[in-house]
Structures are given as structure tokens and as C-alpha cells.
PDB file of C-alpha atoms in Angstrom:
ATOM      1  CA  MET O   1      27.994  60.495 -11.755  1.00 44.00           C
ATOM      2  CA  GLU O   2      31.419  58.980 -12.918  1.00 46.00           C
ATOM      3  CA  ARG O   3      32.857  61.743 -12.090  1.00 49.00           C
ATOM      4  CA  SER O   4      32.054  61.261  -8.377  1.00 51.00           C
ATOM      5  CA  LEU O   5      32.844  57.915  -8.386  1.00 49.00           C
ATOM      6  CA  LEU O   6      36.635  58.562  -9.539  1.00 45.00           C
ATOM      7  CA  CYS O   7      37.225  61.059  -6.308  1.00 66.00           C
ATOM      8  CA  LEU O   8      36.141  58.034  -4.250  1.00 49.00           C
ATOM      9  CA  ARG O   9      38.069  55.718  -6.173  1.00 47.00           C
ATOM     10  CA  SER O  10      41.223  55.333  -3.912  1.00 41.00           C
ATOM     11  CA  GLY O  11      43.099  53.280  -6.433  1.00 40.00           C
ATOM     12  CA  ALA O  12      42.010  55.691  -9.749  1.00 41.00           C
ATOM     13  CA  ALA O  13      45.304  55.690 -11.743  1.00 40.00           C
ATOM     14  CA  LEU O  14      46.092  59.633 -13.618  1.00 40.00           C
ATOM     15  CA  PRO O  15      46.667  59.437 -17.232  1.00 42.00           C
ATOM     16  CA  VAL O  16      50.287  59.908 -17.707  1.00 41.00           C
ATOM     17  CA  ALA O  17      52.428  60.355 -21.304  1.00 40.00           C
ATOM     18  CA  ARG O  18      53.142  57.015 -22.868  1.00 41.00           C
ATOM     19  CA  ARG O  19      55.310  55.908 -25.840  1.00 42.00           C
ATOM     20  CA  MET O  20      53.296  54.469 -28.933  1.00 43.00           C
ATOM     21  CA  PRO O  21      54.758  52.412 -31.598  1.00 47.00           C
ATOM     22  CA  GLY O  22      56.828  54.084 -33.959  1.00 49.00           C
ATOM     23  CA  ASP O  23      57.875  56.008 -31.033  1.00 47.00           C
ATOM     24  CA  THR O  24      55.418  59.189 -31.027  1.00 47.00           C
ATOM     25  CA  LEU O  25      54.742  59.835 -27.301  1.00 44.00           C
ATOM     26  CA  LEU O  26      51.366  61.472 -26.601  1.00 43.00           C
ATOM     27  CA  PRO O  27      50.777  64.706 -25.248  1.00 50.00           C
ATOM     28  CA  VAL O  28      51.253  65.235 -20.844  1.00 58.00           C
ATOM     29  CA  MET O  29      47.740  67.415 -19.738  1.00 74.00           C
ATOM     30  CA  LYS O  30      48.494  70.216 -18.580  1.00 92.00           C
ATOM     31  CA  ALA O  31      49.213  70.684 -15.182  1.00 97.00           C
ATOM     32  CA  ILE O  32      46.192  72.430 -12.613  1.00 98.00           C
ATOM     33  CA  ARG O  33      48.287  75.053 -10.799  1.00 98.00           C
ATOM     34  CA  CYS O  34      47.125  75.508  -7.134  1.00 98.00           C
ATOM     35  CA  GLY O  35      48.610  78.225  -5.526  1.00 98.00           C
ATOM     36  CA  LEU O  36      49.441  78.286  -1.521  1.00 98.00           C
ATOM     37  CA  LEU O  37      49.902  80.752   1.538  1.00 96.00           C
ATOM     38  CA  PRO O  38      53.239  80.790   3.203  1.00 96.00           C
ATOM     39  CA  GLY O  39      51.921  80.916   6.500  1.00 94.00           C
ATOM     40  CA  GLU O  40      54.989  77.945   7.394  1.00 94.00           C
ATOM     41  CA  SER O  41      57.544  77.116   5.878  1.00 94.00           C
ATOM     42  CA  ARG O  42      57.716  75.705   1.775  1.00 96.00           C
ATOM     43  CA  ALA O  43      57.882  72.195   2.900  1.00 96.00           C
ATOM     44  CA  VAL O  44      55.081  72.207   5.464  1.00 95.00           C
ATOM     45  CA  VAL O  45      52.681  73.851   3.470  1.00 97.00           C
ATOM     46  CA  GLU O  46      53.484  71.643   0.614  1.00 98.00           C
ATOM     47  CA  ARG O  47      53.845  68.181   2.978  1.00 97.00           C
ATOM     48  CA  LEU O  48      49.877  69.679   4.858  1.00 96.00           C
ATOM     49  CA  ASN O  49      48.331  69.903   1.007  1.00 98.00           C
ATOM     50  CA  GLU O  50      49.774  66.967  -0.807  1.00 98.00           C
ATOM     51  CA  PRO O  51      46.893  64.544   0.035  1.00 98.00           C
ATOM     52  CA  LEU O  52      44.763  67.201  -1.099  1.00 98.00           C
ATOM     53  CA  ARG O  53      46.403  67.242  -4.410  1.00 98.00           C
ATOM     54  CA  VAL O  54      46.438  63.237  -4.424  1.00 98.00           C
ATOM     55  CA  TYR O  55      42.914  63.800  -4.631  1.00 98.00           C
ATOM     56  CA  LEU O  56      42.159  66.866  -7.091  1.00 98.00           C
ATOM     57  CA  GLU O  57      44.991  65.000  -9.394  1.00 97.00           C
ATOM     58  CA  ARG O  58      42.214  61.442  -8.980  1.00 97.00           C
ATOM     59  CA  CYS O  59      39.543  63.185  -9.865  1.00 96.00           C
ATOM     60  CA  LEU O  60      39.957  65.878 -12.093  1.00 96.00           C
ATOM     61  CA  GLY O  61      42.655  63.316 -14.372  1.00 96.00           C
ATOM     62  CA  ARG O  62      45.016  65.791 -14.571  1.00 96.00           C
ATOM     63  CA  PRO O  63      48.697  66.839 -12.635  1.00 97.00           C
ATOM     64  CA  VAL O  64      48.160  68.858  -9.974  1.00 98.00           C
ATOM     65  CA  LYS O  65      50.566  70.704  -8.773  1.00 98.00           C
ATOM     66  CA  LEU O  66      51.514  72.931  -5.971  1.00 98.00           C
ATOM     67  CA  LEU O  67      52.917  75.894  -5.386  1.00 98.00           C
ATOM     68  CA  VAL O  68      53.762  77.679  -2.312  1.00 98.00           C
ATOM     69  CA  GLY O  69      54.376  81.783  -2.874  1.00 97.00           C
ATOM     70  CA  GLY O  70      57.126  83.514  -1.585  1.00 96.00           C
ATOM     71  CA  SER O  71      55.328  86.266   0.085  1.00 96.00           C
ATOM     72  CA  TYR O  72      51.184  86.605   0.443  1.00 96.00           C
ATOM     73  CA  VAL O  73      51.107  89.364  -2.272  1.00 95.00           C
ATOM     74  CA  ALA O  74      52.943  87.187  -4.364  1.00 97.00           C
ATOM     75  CA  THR O  75      50.293  84.085  -4.131  1.00 97.00           C
ATOM     76  CA  GLY O  76      47.708  86.260  -4.465  1.00 97.00           C
ATOM     77  CA  GLU O  77      48.701  88.619  -7.860  1.00 97.00           C
ATOM     78  CA  ALA O  78      50.180  85.034  -9.270  1.00 98.00           C
ATOM     79  CA  LEU O  79      46.116  84.430  -9.148  1.00 98.00           C
ATOM     80  CA  ARG O  80      45.558  87.799  -9.861  1.00 97.00           C
ATOM     81  CA  ARG O  81      47.444  87.611 -13.382  1.00 96.00           C
ATOM     82  CA  GLY O  82      46.180  83.958 -14.217  1.00 97.00           C
ATOM     83  CA  GLN O  83      49.961  83.020 -13.390  1.00 98.00           C
ATOM     84  CA  LEU O  84      48.037  80.219 -11.397  1.00 98.00           C
ATOM     85  CA  ASP O  85      44.333  78.227 -11.672  1.00 98.00           C
ATOM     86  CA  LEU O  86      43.153  78.639  -8.323  1.00 98.00           C
ATOM     87  CA  ALA O  87      45.301  79.520  -4.837  1.00 98.00           C
ATOM     88  CA  TYR O  88      44.058  79.244  -1.050  1.00 98.00           C
ATOM     89  CA  LEU O  89      43.758  82.900  -0.217  1.00 98.00           C
ATOM     90  CA  GLY O  90      43.459  84.609   2.851  1.00 97.00           C
ATOM     91  CA  PRO O  91      40.766  86.455   3.276  1.00 98.00           C
ATOM     92  CA  VAL O  92      42.778  90.017   3.682  1.00 98.00           C
ATOM     93  CA  THR O  93      45.251  88.510   0.130  1.00 97.00           C
ATOM     94  CA  TYR O  94      40.996  87.840  -1.100  1.00 98.00           C
ATOM     95  CA  ILE O  95      39.865  91.391  -0.308  1.00 97.00           C
ATOM     96  CA  LEU O  96      43.025  93.022  -1.920  1.00 96.00           C
ATOM     97  CA  GLN O  97      43.329  90.817  -5.197  1.00 96.00           C
ATOM     98  CA  SER O  98      40.018  90.832  -6.397  1.00 95.00           C
ATOM     99  CA  ARG O  99      39.417  94.196  -6.365  1.00 93.00           C
ATOM    100  CA  HIS O 100      41.816  94.988  -9.633  1.00 91.00           C
ATOM    101  CA  ALA O 101      40.361  91.357 -11.164  1.00 94.00           C
ATOM    102  CA  GLY O 102      37.420  88.958 -11.204  1.00 96.00           C
ATOM    103  CA  LEU O 103      38.084  86.264  -8.711  1.00 97.00           C
ATOM    104  CA  GLU O 104      36.031  83.073  -8.373  1.00 98.00           C
ATOM    105  CA  PRO O 105      36.240  82.614  -4.174  1.00 98.00           C
ATOM    106  CA  PHE O 106      34.070  78.889  -4.818  1.00 98.00           C
ATOM    107  CA  ALA O 107      35.055  76.773  -1.113  1.00 98.00           C
ATOM    108  CA  ARG O 108      36.000  77.047   2.522  1.00 98.00           C
ATOM    109  CA  PRO O 109      36.612  74.826   4.961  1.00 98.00           C
ATOM    110  CA  THR O 110      33.522  74.690   7.873  1.00 98.00           C
ATOM    111  CA  HIS O 111      35.074  72.549  11.336  1.00 96.00           C
ATOM    112  CA  GLY O 112      31.213  71.687  12.203  1.00 87.00           C
ATOM    113  CA  GLY O 113      29.551  73.197  15.744  1.00 90.00           C
ATOM    114  CA  SER O 114      29.685  76.596  16.930  1.00 89.00           C
ATOM    115  CA  ARG O 115      32.819  77.116  15.299  1.00 94.00           C
ATOM    116  CA  GLY O 116      31.490  76.391  11.963  1.00 96.00           C
ATOM    117  CA  PRO O 117      33.625  78.678   8.751  1.00 98.00           C
ATOM    118  CA  THR O 118      35.372  80.197  10.844  1.00 98.00           C
ATOM    119  CA  PHE O 119      39.462  80.852  12.636  1.00 97.00           C
ATOM    120  CA  GLN O 120      41.275  82.323  15.299  1.00 98.00           C
ATOM    121  CA  ALA O 121      43.930  84.635  16.039  1.00 98.00           C
ATOM    122  CA  ALA O 122      45.347  84.935  18.513  1.00 98.00           C
ATOM    123  CA  ILE O 123      48.211  87.379  20.169  1.00 98.00           C
ATOM    124  CA  ILE O 124      50.769  84.976  22.426  1.00 98.00           C
ATOM    125  CA  VAL O 125      53.601  86.305  24.981  1.00 98.00           C
ATOM    126  CA  PRO O 126      56.658  84.902  26.823  1.00 98.00           C
ATOM    127  CA  ALA O 127      55.178  82.899  29.797  1.00 98.00           C
ATOM    128  CA  ASP O 128      57.095  84.592  32.001  1.00 98.00           C
ATOM    129  CA  SER O 129      55.837  87.904  31.029  1.00 98.00           C
ATOM    130  CA  ARG O 130      54.024  90.300  33.628  1.00 97.00           C
ATOM    131  CA  VAL O 131      51.564  91.528  30.484  1.00 98.00           C
ATOM    132  CA  GLU O 132      47.964  90.191  31.218  1.00 98.00           C
ATOM    133  CA  ARG O 133      45.880  92.331  28.879  1.00 98.00           C
ATOM    134  CA  LEU O 134      46.539  94.133  25.864  1.00 98.00           C
ATOM    135  CA  GLU O 135      46.364  97.023  26.795  1.00 98.00           C
ATOM    136  CA  GLN O 136      49.801  97.189  29.161  1.00 98.00           C
ATOM    137  CA  LEU O 137      51.970  95.699  25.757  1.00 98.00           C
ATOM    138  CA  ARG O 138      51.802  99.728  24.542  1.00 98.00           C
ATOM    139  CA  GLY O 139      55.744 100.898  23.725  1.00 97.00           C
ATOM    140  CA  GLY O 140      56.566  97.042  22.853  1.00 98.00           C
ATOM    141  CA  GLU O 141      57.525  95.079  20.180  1.00 98.00           C
ATOM    142  CA  ILE O 142      55.068  92.979  18.186  1.00 98.00           C
ATOM    143  CA  ALA O 143      55.681  90.303  16.599  1.00 98.00           C
ATOM    144  CA  MET O 144      53.636  89.689  13.389  1.00 98.00           C
ATOM    145  CA  GLY O 145      52.926  87.418   9.859  1.00 97.00           C
ATOM    146  CA  ASP O 146      53.104  88.557   6.517  1.00 96.00           C
ATOM    147  CA  LEU O 147      51.902  92.132   6.500  1.00 95.00           C
ATOM    148  CA  ALA O 148      48.636  90.519   4.533  1.00 96.00           C
ATOM    149  CA  SER O 149      48.477  87.806   6.857  1.00 97.00           C
ATOM    150  CA  THR O 150      44.943  87.842   8.331  1.00 98.00           C
ATOM    151  CA  SER O 151      45.296  86.155  11.526  1.00 98.00           C
ATOM    152  CA  GLY O 152      48.909  87.226  11.461  1.00 98.00           C
ATOM    153  CA  ALA O 153      48.781  90.942  11.144  1.00 98.00           C
ATOM    154  CA  TRP O 154      45.450  92.361  10.417  1.00 98.00           C
ATOM    155  CA  VAL O 155      43.707  90.957  12.642  1.00 98.00           C
ATOM    156  CA  PRO O 156      45.860  91.112  16.187  1.00 98.00           C
ATOM    157  CA  ARG O 157      46.366  94.690  14.763  1.00 98.00           C
ATOM    158  CA  HIS O 158      42.065  94.932  15.645  1.00 98.00           C
ATOM    159  CA  MET O 159      42.605  93.512  18.478  1.00 98.00           C
ATOM    160  CA  LEU O 160      44.782  95.799  19.967  1.00 98.00           C
ATOM    161  CA  LEU O 161      43.197  99.189  18.085  1.00 97.00           C
ATOM    162  CA  ALA O 162      39.890  97.666  20.098  1.00 97.00           C
ATOM    163  CA  ALA O 163      42.515  97.937  23.022  1.00 98.00           C
ATOM    164  CA  GLY O 164      42.924 101.627  22.309  1.00 96.00           C
ATOM    165  CA  LEU O 165      46.908 100.877  20.841  1.00 97.00           C
ATOM    166  CA  SER O 166      47.308 101.928  17.174  1.00 94.00           C
ATOM    167  CA  ALA O 167      49.920  99.813  15.172  1.00 91.00           C
ATOM    168  CA  ASP O 168      53.177 102.376  15.244  1.00 88.00           C
ATOM    169  CA  GLN O 169      52.376 104.748  17.136  1.00 92.00           C
ATOM    170  CA  ASP O 170      51.204 102.572  20.173  1.00 96.00           C
ATOM    171  CA  TYR O 171      53.831 100.112  19.985  1.00 97.00           C
ATOM    172  CA  VAL O 172      56.412  98.748  17.144  1.00 97.00           C
ATOM    173  CA  ARG O 173      55.130  96.333  14.524  1.00 96.00           C
ATOM    174  CA  ARG O 174      58.263  93.714  13.601  1.00 97.00           C
ATOM    175  CA  SER O 175      56.843  91.399  10.726  1.00 96.00           C
ATOM    176  CA  LEU O 176      58.681  87.700  10.776  1.00 97.00           C
ATOM    177  CA  GLY O 177      56.256  86.443   7.221  1.00 93.00           C
ATOM    178  CA  ALA O 178      55.387  83.147   8.842  1.00 95.00           C
ATOM    179  CA  HIS O 179      53.848  82.086  11.816  1.00 97.00           C
ATOM    180  CA  ASP O 180      55.666  79.657  12.624  1.00 97.00           C
ATOM    181  CA  GLN O 181      58.487  82.226  13.298  1.00 97.00           C
ATOM    182  CA  VAL O 182      56.283  84.116  15.660  1.00 98.00           C
ATOM    183  CA  ALA O 183      55.484  81.920  17.409  1.00 98.00           C
ATOM    184  CA  ALA O 184      59.817  81.418  17.676  1.00 98.00           C
ATOM    185  CA  ALA O 185      60.337  84.865  18.688  1.00 98.00           C
ATOM    186  CA  VAL O 186      58.284  84.969  21.024  1.00 98.00           C
ATOM    187  CA  ALA O 187      58.752  81.380  23.134  1.00 98.00           C
ATOM    188  CA  ALA O 188      62.998  82.963  22.678  1.00 98.00           C
ATOM    189  CA  GLY O 189      61.867  85.945  24.362  1.00 97.00           C
ATOM    190  CA  ARG O 190      62.989  88.174  21.394  1.00 98.00           C
ATOM    191  CA  THR O 191      59.690  90.491  21.097  1.00 98.00           C
ATOM    192  CA  THR O 192      57.379  91.729  23.251  1.00 98.00           C
ATOM    193  CA  ALA O 193      53.870  89.687  22.052  1.00 98.00           C
ATOM    194  CA  GLY O 194      53.038  88.240  19.009  1.00 98.00           C
ATOM    195  CA  GLY O 195      50.007  87.374  16.365  1.00 98.00           C
ATOM    196  CA  LEU O 196      49.631  84.413  14.608  1.00 98.00           C
ATOM    197  CA  SER O 197      46.490  82.034  13.586  1.00 98.00           C
ATOM    198  CA  LEU O 198      45.401  79.808  16.704  1.00 97.00           C
ATOM    199  CA  THR O 199      44.885  76.794  14.813  1.00 95.00           C
ATOM    200  CA  ILE O 200      48.758  77.125  14.366  1.00 96.00           C
ATOM    201  CA  LEU O 201      49.577  77.694  17.797  1.00 98.00           C
ATOM    202  CA  ARG O 202      47.830  74.758  18.823  1.00 97.00           C
ATOM    203  CA  ARG O 203      49.440  72.562  15.521  1.00 95.00           C
ATOM    204  CA  LEU O 204      53.058  73.161  16.541  1.00 97.00           C
ATOM    205  CA  LEU O 205      52.186  72.907  20.148  1.00 97.00           C
ATOM    206  CA  ALA O 206      50.705  69.222  19.134  1.00 96.00           C
ATOM    207  CA  GLU O 207      53.547  68.336  16.932  1.00 95.00           C
ATOM    208  CA  GLY O 208      56.351  69.507  19.362  1.00 96.00           C
ATOM    209  CA  ARG O 209      57.694  71.788  17.327  1.00 96.00           C
ATOM    210  CA  LEU O 210      56.814  74.829  20.196  1.00 97.00           C
ATOM    211  CA  ASP O 211      57.579  74.168  23.951  1.00 97.00           C
ATOM    212  CA  GLY O 212      54.627  75.047  25.916  1.00 96.00           C
ATOM    213  CA  ARG O 213      56.269  76.220  28.732  1.00 97.00           C
ATOM    214  CA  ALA O 214      57.379  79.002  26.535  1.00 98.00           C
ATOM    215  CA  VAL O 215      54.914  80.611  25.936  1.00 98.00           C
ATOM    216  CA  ARG O 216      51.226  82.068  26.850  1.00 98.00           C
ATOM    217  CA  ILE O 217      47.965  83.198  25.546  1.00 98.00           C
ATOM    218  CA  LEU O 218      47.264  86.793  26.034  1.00 98.00           C
ATOM    219  CA  ALA O 219      44.072  86.858  24.061  1.00 98.00           C
ATOM    220  CA  GLU O 220      42.240  85.446  21.237  1.00 98.00           C
ATOM    221  CA  SER O 221      40.357  87.218  18.408  1.00 98.00           C
ATOM    222  CA  PRO O 222      36.804  86.998  17.227  1.00 98.00           C
ATOM    223  CA  PRO O 223      35.636  84.123  14.522  1.00 98.00           C
ATOM    224  CA  ILE O 224      36.851  85.516  11.713  1.00 98.00           C
ATOM    225  CA  PRO O 225      35.378  83.702   8.358  1.00 98.00           C
ATOM    226  CA  GLU O 226      37.800  80.947   7.038  1.00 98.00           C
ATOM    227  CA  TYR O 227      40.023  80.926   3.393  1.00 98.00           C
ATOM    228  CA  LEU O 228      38.946  80.455   0.371  1.00 98.00           C
ATOM    229  CA  TRP O 229      40.357  78.486  -2.335  1.00 98.00           C
ATOM    230  CA  THR O 230      39.492  81.196  -5.164  1.00 98.00           C
ATOM    231  CA  PHE O 231      39.016  81.163  -9.046  1.00 98.00           C
ATOM    232  CA  ARG O 232      41.209  82.884 -11.493  1.00 98.00           C
ATOM    233  CA  GLU O 233      39.328  85.149 -13.764  1.00 97.00           C
ATOM    234  CA  GLY O 234      38.664  83.223 -16.807  1.00 97.00           C
ATOM    235  CA  LEU O 235      39.365  79.810 -15.539  1.00 97.00           C
ATOM    236  CA  PRO O 236      36.676  77.701 -18.507  1.00 97.00           C
ATOM    237  CA  ALA O 237      33.382  76.698 -17.213  1.00 97.00           C
ATOM    238  CA  GLU O 238      34.264  72.925 -17.470  1.00 97.00           C
ATOM    239  CA  LEU O 239      36.705  72.569 -14.727  1.00 97.00           C
ATOM    240  CA  ARG O 240      35.449  75.661 -12.518  1.00 98.00           C
ATOM    241  CA  GLU O 241      32.401  73.372 -11.614  1.00 98.00           C
ATOM    242  CA  ALA O 242      34.680  70.072 -11.470  1.00 98.00           C
ATOM    243  CA  LEU O 243      36.228  71.399  -9.468  1.00 98.00           C
ATOM    244  CA  ARG O 244      34.054  73.210  -6.969  1.00 98.00           C
ATOM    245  CA  GLN O 245      32.262  69.374  -7.204  1.00 98.00           C
ATOM    246  CA  ALA O 246      35.857  68.128  -6.651  1.00 98.00           C
ATOM    247  CA  PHE O 247      35.583  70.114  -2.963  1.00 98.00           C
ATOM    248  CA  VAL O 248      32.206  69.652  -1.954  1.00 97.00           C
ATOM    249  CA  GLU O 249      32.785  66.405  -2.118  1.00 98.00           C
ATOM    250  CA  LEU O 250      36.121  65.930  -0.038  1.00 98.00           C
ATOM    251  CA  ARG O 251      35.542  63.624   2.476  1.00 97.00           C
ATOM    252  CA  GLU O 252      39.448  61.972   2.647  1.00 97.00           C
ATOM    253  CA  PRO O 253      40.066  62.354   6.385  1.00 96.00           C
ATOM    254  CA  ARG O 254      43.820  63.864   5.309  1.00 96.00           C
ATOM    255  CA  ALA O 255      43.283  65.800   2.555  1.00 97.00           C
ATOM    256  CA  LEU O 256      40.953  67.163   5.524  1.00 97.00           C
ATOM    257  CA  ASP O 257      43.946  67.210   8.346  1.00 94.00           C
ATOM    258  CA  ALA O 258      45.155  69.940   6.857  1.00 93.00           C
ATOM    259  CA  TYR O 259      42.642  72.619   7.048  1.00 95.00           C
ATOM    260  CA  ALA O 260      41.067  71.237  10.494  1.00 93.00           C
ATOM    261  CA  ALA O 261      38.115  70.858   8.632  1.00 96.00           C
ATOM    262  CA  GLN O 262      35.010  68.692   8.856  1.00 97.00           C
ATOM    263  CA  ALA O 263      34.547  69.515   5.323  1.00 98.00           C
ATOM    264  CA  PHE O 264      33.942  72.009   2.712  1.00 98.00           C
ATOM    265  CA  ILE O 265      31.375  73.870   1.887  1.00 98.00           C
ATOM    266  CA  PRO O 266      29.820  76.871  -0.716  1.00 98.00           C
ATOM    267  CA  ALA O 267      31.740  80.105  -0.325  1.00 98.00           C
ATOM    268  CA  VAL O 268      31.158  83.656  -2.100  1.00 98.00           C
ATOM    269  CA  ASP O 269      32.323  87.164  -2.405  1.00 97.00           C
ATOM    270  CA  ALA O 270      30.633  88.529   1.113  1.00 97.00           C
ATOM    271  CA  ASP O 271      31.709  85.827   3.458  1.00 98.00           C
ATOM    272  CA  VAL O 272      34.826  87.792   4.252  1.00 98.00           C
ATOM    273  CA  ASP O 273      32.606  91.460   4.770  1.00 97.00           C
ATOM    274  CA  ARG O 274      32.814  90.874   7.903  1.00 97.00           C
ATOM    275  CA  VAL O 275      37.272  90.974   7.430  1.00 98.00           C
ATOM    276  CA  ARG O 276      36.730  93.706   5.723  1.00 97.00           C
ATOM    277  CA  HIS O 277      35.138  96.271   8.438  1.00 97.00           C
ATOM    278  CA  TRP O 278      38.064  95.009  10.525  1.00 97.00           C
ATOM    279  CA  MET O 279      40.066  96.872   7.426  1.00 97.00           C
ATOM    280  CA  GLU O 280      38.320  99.499   6.915  1.00 96.00           C
ATOM    281  CA  GLU O 281      38.419 100.633  10.843  1.00 96.00           C
ATOM    282  CA  ILE O 282      42.150 100.033  11.278  1.00 95.00           C
ATOM    283  CA  LEU O 283      43.087 102.555   8.240  1.00 93.00           C
ATOM    284  CA  GLN O 284      40.302 104.703   8.843  1.00 92.00           C
ATOM    285  CA  ALA O 285      42.221 104.920  12.717  1.00 91.00           C
ATOM    286  CA  ARG O 286      45.358 105.411  10.554  1.00 85.00           C
ATOM    287  CA  LEU O 287      44.131 108.170   8.901  1.00 86.00           C
ATOM    288  CA  HIS O 288      42.520 110.016  11.690  1.00 77.00           C
ATOM    289  CA  ALA O 289      45.426 110.124  13.797  1.00 71.00           C
ATOM    290  CA  ARG O 290      47.650 111.709  10.414  1.00 66.00           C
ATOM    291  CA  GLY O 291      45.173 113.242   7.821  1.00 59.00           C
ATOM    292  CA  LEU O 292      44.854 116.583  10.683  1.00 45.00           C
ATOM    293  CA  GLU O 293      48.265 116.778  10.179  1.00 49.00           C
ATOM    294  CA  ALA O 294      49.084 115.916   6.662  1.00 53.00           C
ATOM    295  CA  ALA O 295      45.411 118.052   5.206  1.00 51.00           C
ATOM    296  CA  GLY O 296      44.263 120.312   8.002  1.00 54.00           C
ATOM    297  CA  GLU O 297      41.182 119.948   9.738  1.00 52.00           C
ATOM    298  CA  SER O 298      39.079 121.095   6.519  1.00 50.00           C
ATOM    299  CA  GLY O 299      38.193 118.024   4.241  1.00 54.00           C
ATOM    300  CA  ALA O 300      40.377 115.219   6.271  1.00 46.00           C
ATOM    301  CA  ALA O 301      37.829 113.263   7.659  1.00 47.00           C
ATOM    302  CA  PRO O 302      35.806 113.050   4.584  1.00 45.00           C
ATOM    303  CA  ALA O 303      39.243 112.623   1.944  1.00 45.00           C
ATOM    304  CA  ALA O 304      39.451 110.066   4.702  1.00 42.00           C
ATOM    305  CA  ARG O 305      36.510 108.063   4.760  1.00 44.00           C
ATOM    306  CA  GLY O 306      36.556 107.830   0.928  1.00 43.00           C
ATOM    307  CA  GLN O 307      40.099 105.711   1.422  1.00 46.00           C
ATOM    308  CA  VAL O 308      38.916 103.473   3.640  1.00 43.00           C
ATOM    309  CA  LEU O 309      36.164 102.710   1.767  1.00 45.00           C
ATOM    310  CA  SER O 310      38.314 101.614  -1.824  1.00 54.00           C
ATOM    311  CA  TRP O 311      38.558  98.304   0.253  1.00 59.00           C
ATOM    312  CA  ARG O 312      35.008  97.102  -1.651  1.00 64.00           C
ATOM    313  CA  ARG O 313      34.821  95.324  -4.109  1.00 63.00           C
ATOM    314  CA  PRO O 314      33.827  97.166  -7.192  1.00 60.00           C
ATOM    315  CA  ARG O 315      29.963  96.014  -8.089  1.00 55.00           C
ATOM    316  CA  GLY O 316      29.404  94.229 -10.929  1.00 56.00           C
ATOM    317  CA  GLN O 317      32.554  92.869 -11.160  1.00 56.00           C
ATOM    318  CA  ALA O 318      32.973  89.765 -13.692  1.00 48.00           C
ATOM    319  CA  GLY O 319      33.686  86.659 -10.795  1.00 48.00           C
ATOM    320  CA  ALA O 320      31.317  87.660  -7.966  1.00 43.00           C
ATOM    321  CA  ARG O 321      28.742  86.147  -6.583  1.00 43.00           C
ATOM    322  CA  SER O 322      25.958  85.741  -4.062  1.00 35.00           C
TER     323      SER O 322
END
């Protein structure tokens, strides 16, 4: 109860190092390291998450530091190696890293109504493009975000696969790293189309950082399981529970606005199984296209299937909660 009241008390002060008689300096409390993905520029990501950082400091009575990785993989690997205490990971980044470490997802944003704890990707084209269907992107160059981005790479690839288009066979992928860079490239007509987060696209339009007259949405994805706030393996139990409680009790509008969320709700590993299935389908299609040539007709399919299933998390791995 005391911790909950502290979280709600806007004027609560964070303990800091101070000098005592005799010039003795009390030790500074170790900062909690929060990792963030570079979905947009570092400055934008830090600005959007500053209200959450301040809230967590107030709740925990400890410094909280935001660390934006140089790439999605860099953030995920930093968490896996214990260089971060928690991180906000997209489903694909979490799936890739949790195969090698006992990461524990614990919170995800929910948006209320029928949307719930999901988001979407979009494929956009220049406003004057003659393309009306995904199938018409065959032979084109499609801009995407970070290679490990869920809504900026893997889900757009799955959308195109459902339309009969395989990456690097039916279209050229151009990886630009961040969602805003994808939107800018499409708006400038430097690429045939682009895949990115629908949430970020709408924010770019609302903030005037993207001219709505320059692009149009060609297709929207099915609902995608939301990002996961995730603990590193070995984080002390008391700190895990304090962080879990802080997120679930978060009701401050400014902190929630960065996620377009009504609240955070508990998360478990199985929440991203839908994305695992999409990843399996993408890899299966890629292996099938190359399998006969690489391994011959006999034995190619079994080898491919075994590789695809390797995306699944090993059973009994530490950190998995269900």
C-alpha cells in the first residue's frame, strides 16, 4: 500500500546523494536500466518515454535510466546479456532473444474496446501511385524498418506473402531502420511502398511530421499482439514485483499517451504465439523456395520444417510464465 501511495503522489521526492557532516558522501543508488527500441530517432523515443521514466523513479525511489539501442537486435541482446534490467520489446525481438535466455514478459499496453492489447502494421504508397492492391507491388522496391521489427518488417512481409509475394524473390526489400524513415522515403517517392507501424504513421500525421497528402494506406494488417515489457534473467524478485505493480497501477495520462494506452496489463510468453506462427510461415515459404535447389527433392521438406520450429521457446526455460 505504501508503494502504491508513493506512485500516486506527484510530489514524492527521489532520494539523492548528499553530503553529511565530515564531508561523507552517501552512495548513489544504482539506476534501473530500461531498454527501448529505436523505432524512431533516439530523441523522439526518449521524449515520449520521459513521463514513464519519471513515474517509475517516483514509484521505486531509485534512479531510472532510459537506454535506446542502436538497433532492435542491440536492445534485445543487451537485455539477454544482463546489460539492461528491463526492456520494451516488440514480439519478434522478444521471440528471437527469449530462445537463448530466461527472459520474462510482465506487462503490455491495452487500448480498450475491441482493439485491446494489439496494434497494427500498414503498407503505404505515394499518394499518386497507381497501385491499388498488394499483388501489384510485384517487382517493386519496398521500404521497411529494422530487420527485427515486428510491424516494420515481419508483419508487412507476411501481408505480402498472403498476397503471393515473397521477399527478395518478388520484390526488393530496402531496410531503412526506423518507421519515420520509411514514411519519409515513401512520401518523397524514393520507394514503391513501405511497411511500418500504423500507430506511428498516425502520430507522424497528427504531429505534422508527415504530409498526409503525400501518402496513402494501401493495406492494414490483422491485429498484432502488443509489445512486451520484459525482465532480464536474474533480476531480483523484489524489484520484479515492484516494477510489475508500478506498471499495472499506472494511470498517469502523459505516461500512457506515449503508448496510446488506457493501461498496462499482465503479459506472458504465449501472448506472442500468433507472431511466432507468422514467422514460421514466412520462413517456411523462404525455405520451400530454396529447398529443392539446396537439398534436392528428398529430405528438403523435413529439414525446412525442423528449422522453422526452432523459433519456438525451449520448454522449461527459466523465466517463462504461463
